[in-house]
XYZ file of C-alpha atoms in Angstrom:
293
model
C -6.746 29.468 -7.134
C -5.671 26.267 -5.387
C -7.481 25.271 -2.231
C -5.734 22.614 -0.198
C -6.212 20.798 3.081
C -3.452 19.283 5.179
C -4.463 16.185 7.099
C -2.021 15.418 9.916
C -1.851 11.906 11.386
C 0.068 12.831 14.556
C 0.881 9.285 15.676
C 2.567 8.383 12.370
C 6.244 7.602 12.574
C 6.019 7.388 16.384
C 5.054 11.067 16.576
C 7.192 12.360 13.723
C 4.179 13.716 11.823
C 3.142 15.824 14.802
C 6.661 17.178 15.247
C 7.008 18.378 11.650
C 3.410 19.478 11.031
C 4.111 23.187 11.526
C 7.056 23.178 9.149
C 5.153 21.188 6.525
C 2.149 23.523 6.709
C 4.390 26.580 6.307
C 6.069 25.105 3.235
C 2.754 24.125 1.642
C 1.338 27.628 2.118
C 4.019 28.938 -0.251
C 2.529 26.856 -3.068
C -1.256 27.149 -2.579
C -3.745 29.974 -2.165
C -5.376 28.582 0.968
C -4.634 25.704 3.335
C -6.965 24.236 5.930
C -5.360 22.198 8.705
C -6.943 19.017 10.109
C -5.399 16.985 12.925
C -6.890 13.519 13.386
C -5.604 11.495 16.353
C -7.458 8.300 15.368
C -8.180 6.270 12.244
C -11.865 7.129 12.451
C -10.992 10.799 12.804
C -8.647 10.637 9.825
C -11.317 9.038 7.635
C -13.924 11.590 8.695
C -11.595 14.566 8.187
C -10.596 13.327 4.733
C -14.228 12.928 3.746
C -15.121 16.415 5.044
C -12.279 18.002 3.084
C -13.271 16.256 -0.142
C -16.955 17.034 0.357
C -15.936 20.671 0.897
C -14.425 20.641 -2.582
C -10.726 21.175 -1.891
C -8.493 20.839 -4.927
C -5.768 18.937 -3.088
C -5.787 16.824 0.053
C -2.282 16.505 1.496
C -1.706 13.703 3.990
C 1.150 14.022 6.450
C 1.584 10.484 7.687
C 2.243 6.930 6.574
C 0.529 4.378 4.401
C -2.327 3.949 6.894
C -3.295 7.608 6.716
C -2.851 7.630 2.951
C -5.100 4.563 2.664
C -7.904 6.366 4.501
C -7.461 9.456 2.338
C -7.628 7.304 -0.807
C -11.105 6.137 0.258
C -12.239 9.771 0.215
C -10.409 10.970 -2.908
C -10.978 7.999 -5.247
C -13.278 8.882 -8.123
C -13.470 12.569 -7.182
C -11.828 15.727 -8.601
C -9.771 16.132 -5.393
C -6.132 15.193 -5.925
C -4.148 13.412 -3.233
C -0.636 14.322 -2.141
C 1.386 12.436 0.456
C 4.152 13.832 2.643
C 5.819 10.715 4.090
C 6.077 10.556 7.872
C 5.209 6.950 8.687
C 6.842 3.563 9.036
C 6.673 2.200 5.500
C 5.770 5.143 3.233
C 5.328 2.838 0.244
C 2.766 5.013 -1.539
C 4.933 8.125 -1.237
C 7.888 6.150 -2.608
C 5.795 4.902 -5.525
C 4.879 8.514 -6.286
C 8.520 9.627 -6.182
C 7.968 11.781 -3.098
C 10.666 11.855 -0.431
C 9.439 14.883 1.522
C 7.406 18.065 1.523
C 9.740 19.817 -0.934
C 8.747 17.323 -3.645
C 5.062 18.062 -3.029
C 5.662 21.826 -3.024
C 7.563 21.607 -6.317
C 4.763 19.532 -7.866
C 2.116 21.999 -6.659
C 4.004 24.954 -8.109
C 4.468 23.137 -11.417
C 0.867 21.926 -11.514
C 2.204 18.393 -11.778
C -0.728 16.021 -11.396
C -1.270 12.584 -12.882
C -3.716 9.733 -12.710
C -3.124 6.570 -10.725
C -4.870 3.230 -11.022
C -6.369 1.784 -7.846
C -7.292 -1.683 -6.732
C -10.721 -2.299 -5.247
C -12.016 -5.224 -3.263
C -15.567 -6.527 -3.598
C -16.314 -4.922 -0.224
C -15.695 -1.507 -1.741
C -12.297 -0.747 -0.196
C -9.768 0.956 -2.427
C -6.031 0.350 -2.228
C -3.144 2.119 -3.894
C -0.170 -0.179 -3.297
C -0.394 -3.925 -2.536
C -3.065 -6.281 -1.237
C -1.665 -9.410 0.372
C -2.891 -12.556 2.083
C -1.177 -15.498 3.725
C 2.317 -15.271 5.150
C 2.691 -11.592 4.302
C -0.617 -10.587 5.913
C 0.444 -12.494 9.052
C 3.668 -10.468 8.951
C 1.588 -7.300 8.723
C -0.441 -8.318 11.778
C 2.707 -8.990 13.764
C 4.499 -5.856 12.552
C 1.534 -3.660 13.477
C 1.620 -5.088 16.992
C 5.335 -4.404 17.470
C 6.489 -1.210 19.135
C 10.151 -1.755 18.264
C 12.103 -1.390 16.055
C 10.936 1.529 13.929
C 10.919 1.598 10.147
C 11.446 -1.294 7.742
C 13.386 -3.311 10.346
C 10.050 -3.907 12.078
C 8.900 -5.888 9.051
C 12.166 -7.818 8.902
C 11.712 -8.895 12.530
C 8.079 -9.849 11.898
C 9.113 -11.968 8.899
C 11.567 -13.976 10.985
C 9.008 -14.467 13.759
C 6.283 -15.665 11.385
C 8.563 -18.147 9.656
C 8.396 -20.297 12.784
C 4.613 -20.694 12.425
C 4.558 -21.000 8.640
C 1.979 -23.384 7.125
C 0.857 -23.566 3.458
C -2.823 -23.451 2.498
C -4.854 -24.649 -0.547
C -5.151 -21.428 -2.559
C -7.260 -20.945 -5.704
C -6.489 -17.952 -7.949
C -8.923 -17.188 -10.784
C -8.471 -14.535 -13.464
C -10.277 -14.129 -16.794
C -7.591 -16.203 -18.513
C -6.042 -18.448 -15.867
C -6.809 -20.603 -12.872
C -4.178 -21.634 -10.339
C -4.906 -24.215 -7.660
C -1.979 -25.005 -5.394
C -0.702 -25.211 -1.850
C 0.627 -21.722 -1.275
C 2.248 -19.583 1.363
C 1.198 -16.163 0.167
C -0.398 -14.160 -2.582
C 0.269 -10.490 -3.296
C -1.816 -8.339 -5.642
C 0.138 -5.265 -6.648
C -1.017 -1.980 -8.084
C 2.436 -0.623 -7.259
C 5.571 -2.653 -6.688
C 6.199 -2.585 -2.962
C 4.923 -3.065 0.565
C 6.431 -3.391 4.033
C 8.710 -0.384 3.720
C 10.140 -1.017 0.267
C 9.863 -4.763 -0.376
C 9.234 -5.093 -4.166
C 6.946 -8.124 -3.975
C 5.445 -7.291 -7.396
C 8.549 -5.737 -8.995
C 7.024 -5.125 -12.442
C 3.731 -3.572 -11.295
C 2.807 -0.332 -13.039
C 0.060 1.822 -11.447
C -0.863 3.291 -14.814
C -1.313 0.172 -16.988
C -4.871 -0.757 -15.973
C -3.732 -4.143 -14.625
C -2.853 -5.775 -11.328
C 0.317 -7.841 -10.893
C 0.061 -11.048 -8.854
C 2.871 -12.851 -7.064
C 2.047 -16.299 -5.668
C 4.561 -18.228 -3.559
C 3.884 -21.958 -3.484
C 4.629 -24.334 -0.636
C 8.338 -24.644 0.083
C 10.525 -25.705 3.005
C 11.543 -23.020 5.488
C 15.180 -23.338 4.498
C 14.193 -22.551 0.904
C 12.303 -19.458 2.015
C 15.218 -18.312 4.138
C 17.434 -18.483 1.062
C 14.782 -16.592 -0.914
C 14.452 -13.700 1.562
C 17.617 -11.840 0.496
C 16.387 -11.890 -3.117
C 13.052 -10.362 -2.067
C 14.587 -6.980 -1.269
C 15.975 -6.821 -4.810
C 12.850 -8.178 -6.544
C 14.745 -11.239 -7.786
C 12.398 -13.695 -6.024
C 10.120 -13.832 -9.070
C 12.671 -16.054 -10.802
C 12.438 -18.761 -8.117
C 10.692 -22.039 -9.132
C 8.286 -21.728 -6.179
C 7.027 -18.324 -7.390
C 4.307 -17.757 -9.989
C 3.442 -14.364 -11.449
C 0.302 -13.283 -13.292
C -1.195 -10.064 -14.602
C -4.931 -9.419 -14.734
C -7.605 -6.763 -14.603
C -9.475 -8.678 -11.892
C -8.827 -11.733 -9.720
C -10.719 -13.915 -7.279
C -8.823 -15.455 -4.368
C -10.269 -18.328 -2.352
C -9.253 -21.308 -0.275
C -7.437 -20.900 3.033
C -8.672 -18.901 6.018
C -6.312 -16.032 5.284
C -6.983 -12.381 6.140
C -6.317 -9.786 3.468
C -4.313 -6.629 4.075
C -4.205 -3.688 1.669
C -1.861 -0.699 2.020
C -0.882 -2.335 5.317
C -4.459 -2.106 6.628
C -6.603 -5.086 7.634
C -9.522 -5.905 5.333
C -11.352 -9.226 5.648
C -10.784 -12.901 5.045
C -10.830 -14.881 1.814
C -12.674 -15.430 -0.476
C -12.036 -12.053 -2.016
C -12.500 -10.502 -5.442
C -10.185 -7.671 -6.446
C -10.235 -5.527 -9.558
C -8.202 -2.703 -11.051
C -9.907 0.628 -11.701
C -7.940 2.644 -14.246
C -7.080 6.260 -13.451
C -9.285 6.239 -10.360
C -7.149 8.670 -8.370
C -5.567 12.024 -9.177
C -2.247 12.599 -7.406
C 0.039 15.576 -6.966
C 3.543 14.244 -7.482
C 6.608 14.538 -9.700
C 6.094 13.208 -13.238
C 6.306 9.429 -13.543
C 9.716 8.125 -14.652
C 10.052 7.432 -18.352
């Protein structure tokens, strides 16, 4: 018997989650024995509803929303027997993409097949889990701007925010420490990836694997704006890692310190540097199609 809960984030995707909630619930009921419905109009409500569902012992918590709603559900599901499923209905949907889920039919098929797998998670020293990418510097400033924009919808919002933030771009003295390496340089951004992408499909850590027990780091050193403008088209294809201004590392844990940058994880604001981040292997069960390969 499979007990599930559907957590609807109605504001996701500018109201798209609310519009499709009835259809999604009906489809899910064909694949589970029972389904409780929770509608949470605020972030605090989403976090509380996710925690209640997990504490109630549901087998699967399905989030209908974007990366913000999924991030809050991860906080509740991490380290518990409750598996997480994500039906994408937000702006970026990077976690759903990483899981190979394009819509509710993928989740229904996985539920019927009993297709669950384990996912690594990142965790900051403050106790916050993240499933996709933690970033600081230029990319976190882009996140702040993108979250404040009301237009356009989807990944184009991040593209517009990138162009706007380029005008105010300033490098900072970043220190990156892992067990094996120490980098000290003037940098523009650092990204710590459990999965490859953020910002609606930007593969900032293109080789990240959420099942290898390691975090991938991408550090962009100081460079002129014209150089960054030439680099931007390569970012969408993950080819930026070959640029001389870019350094990549892989580690189980990392400490970031230096500039007064604010960290973002899964597109959600955390706190400023310094920050210690570590990978926790197989910390989350997910309902999703089998991993490629």
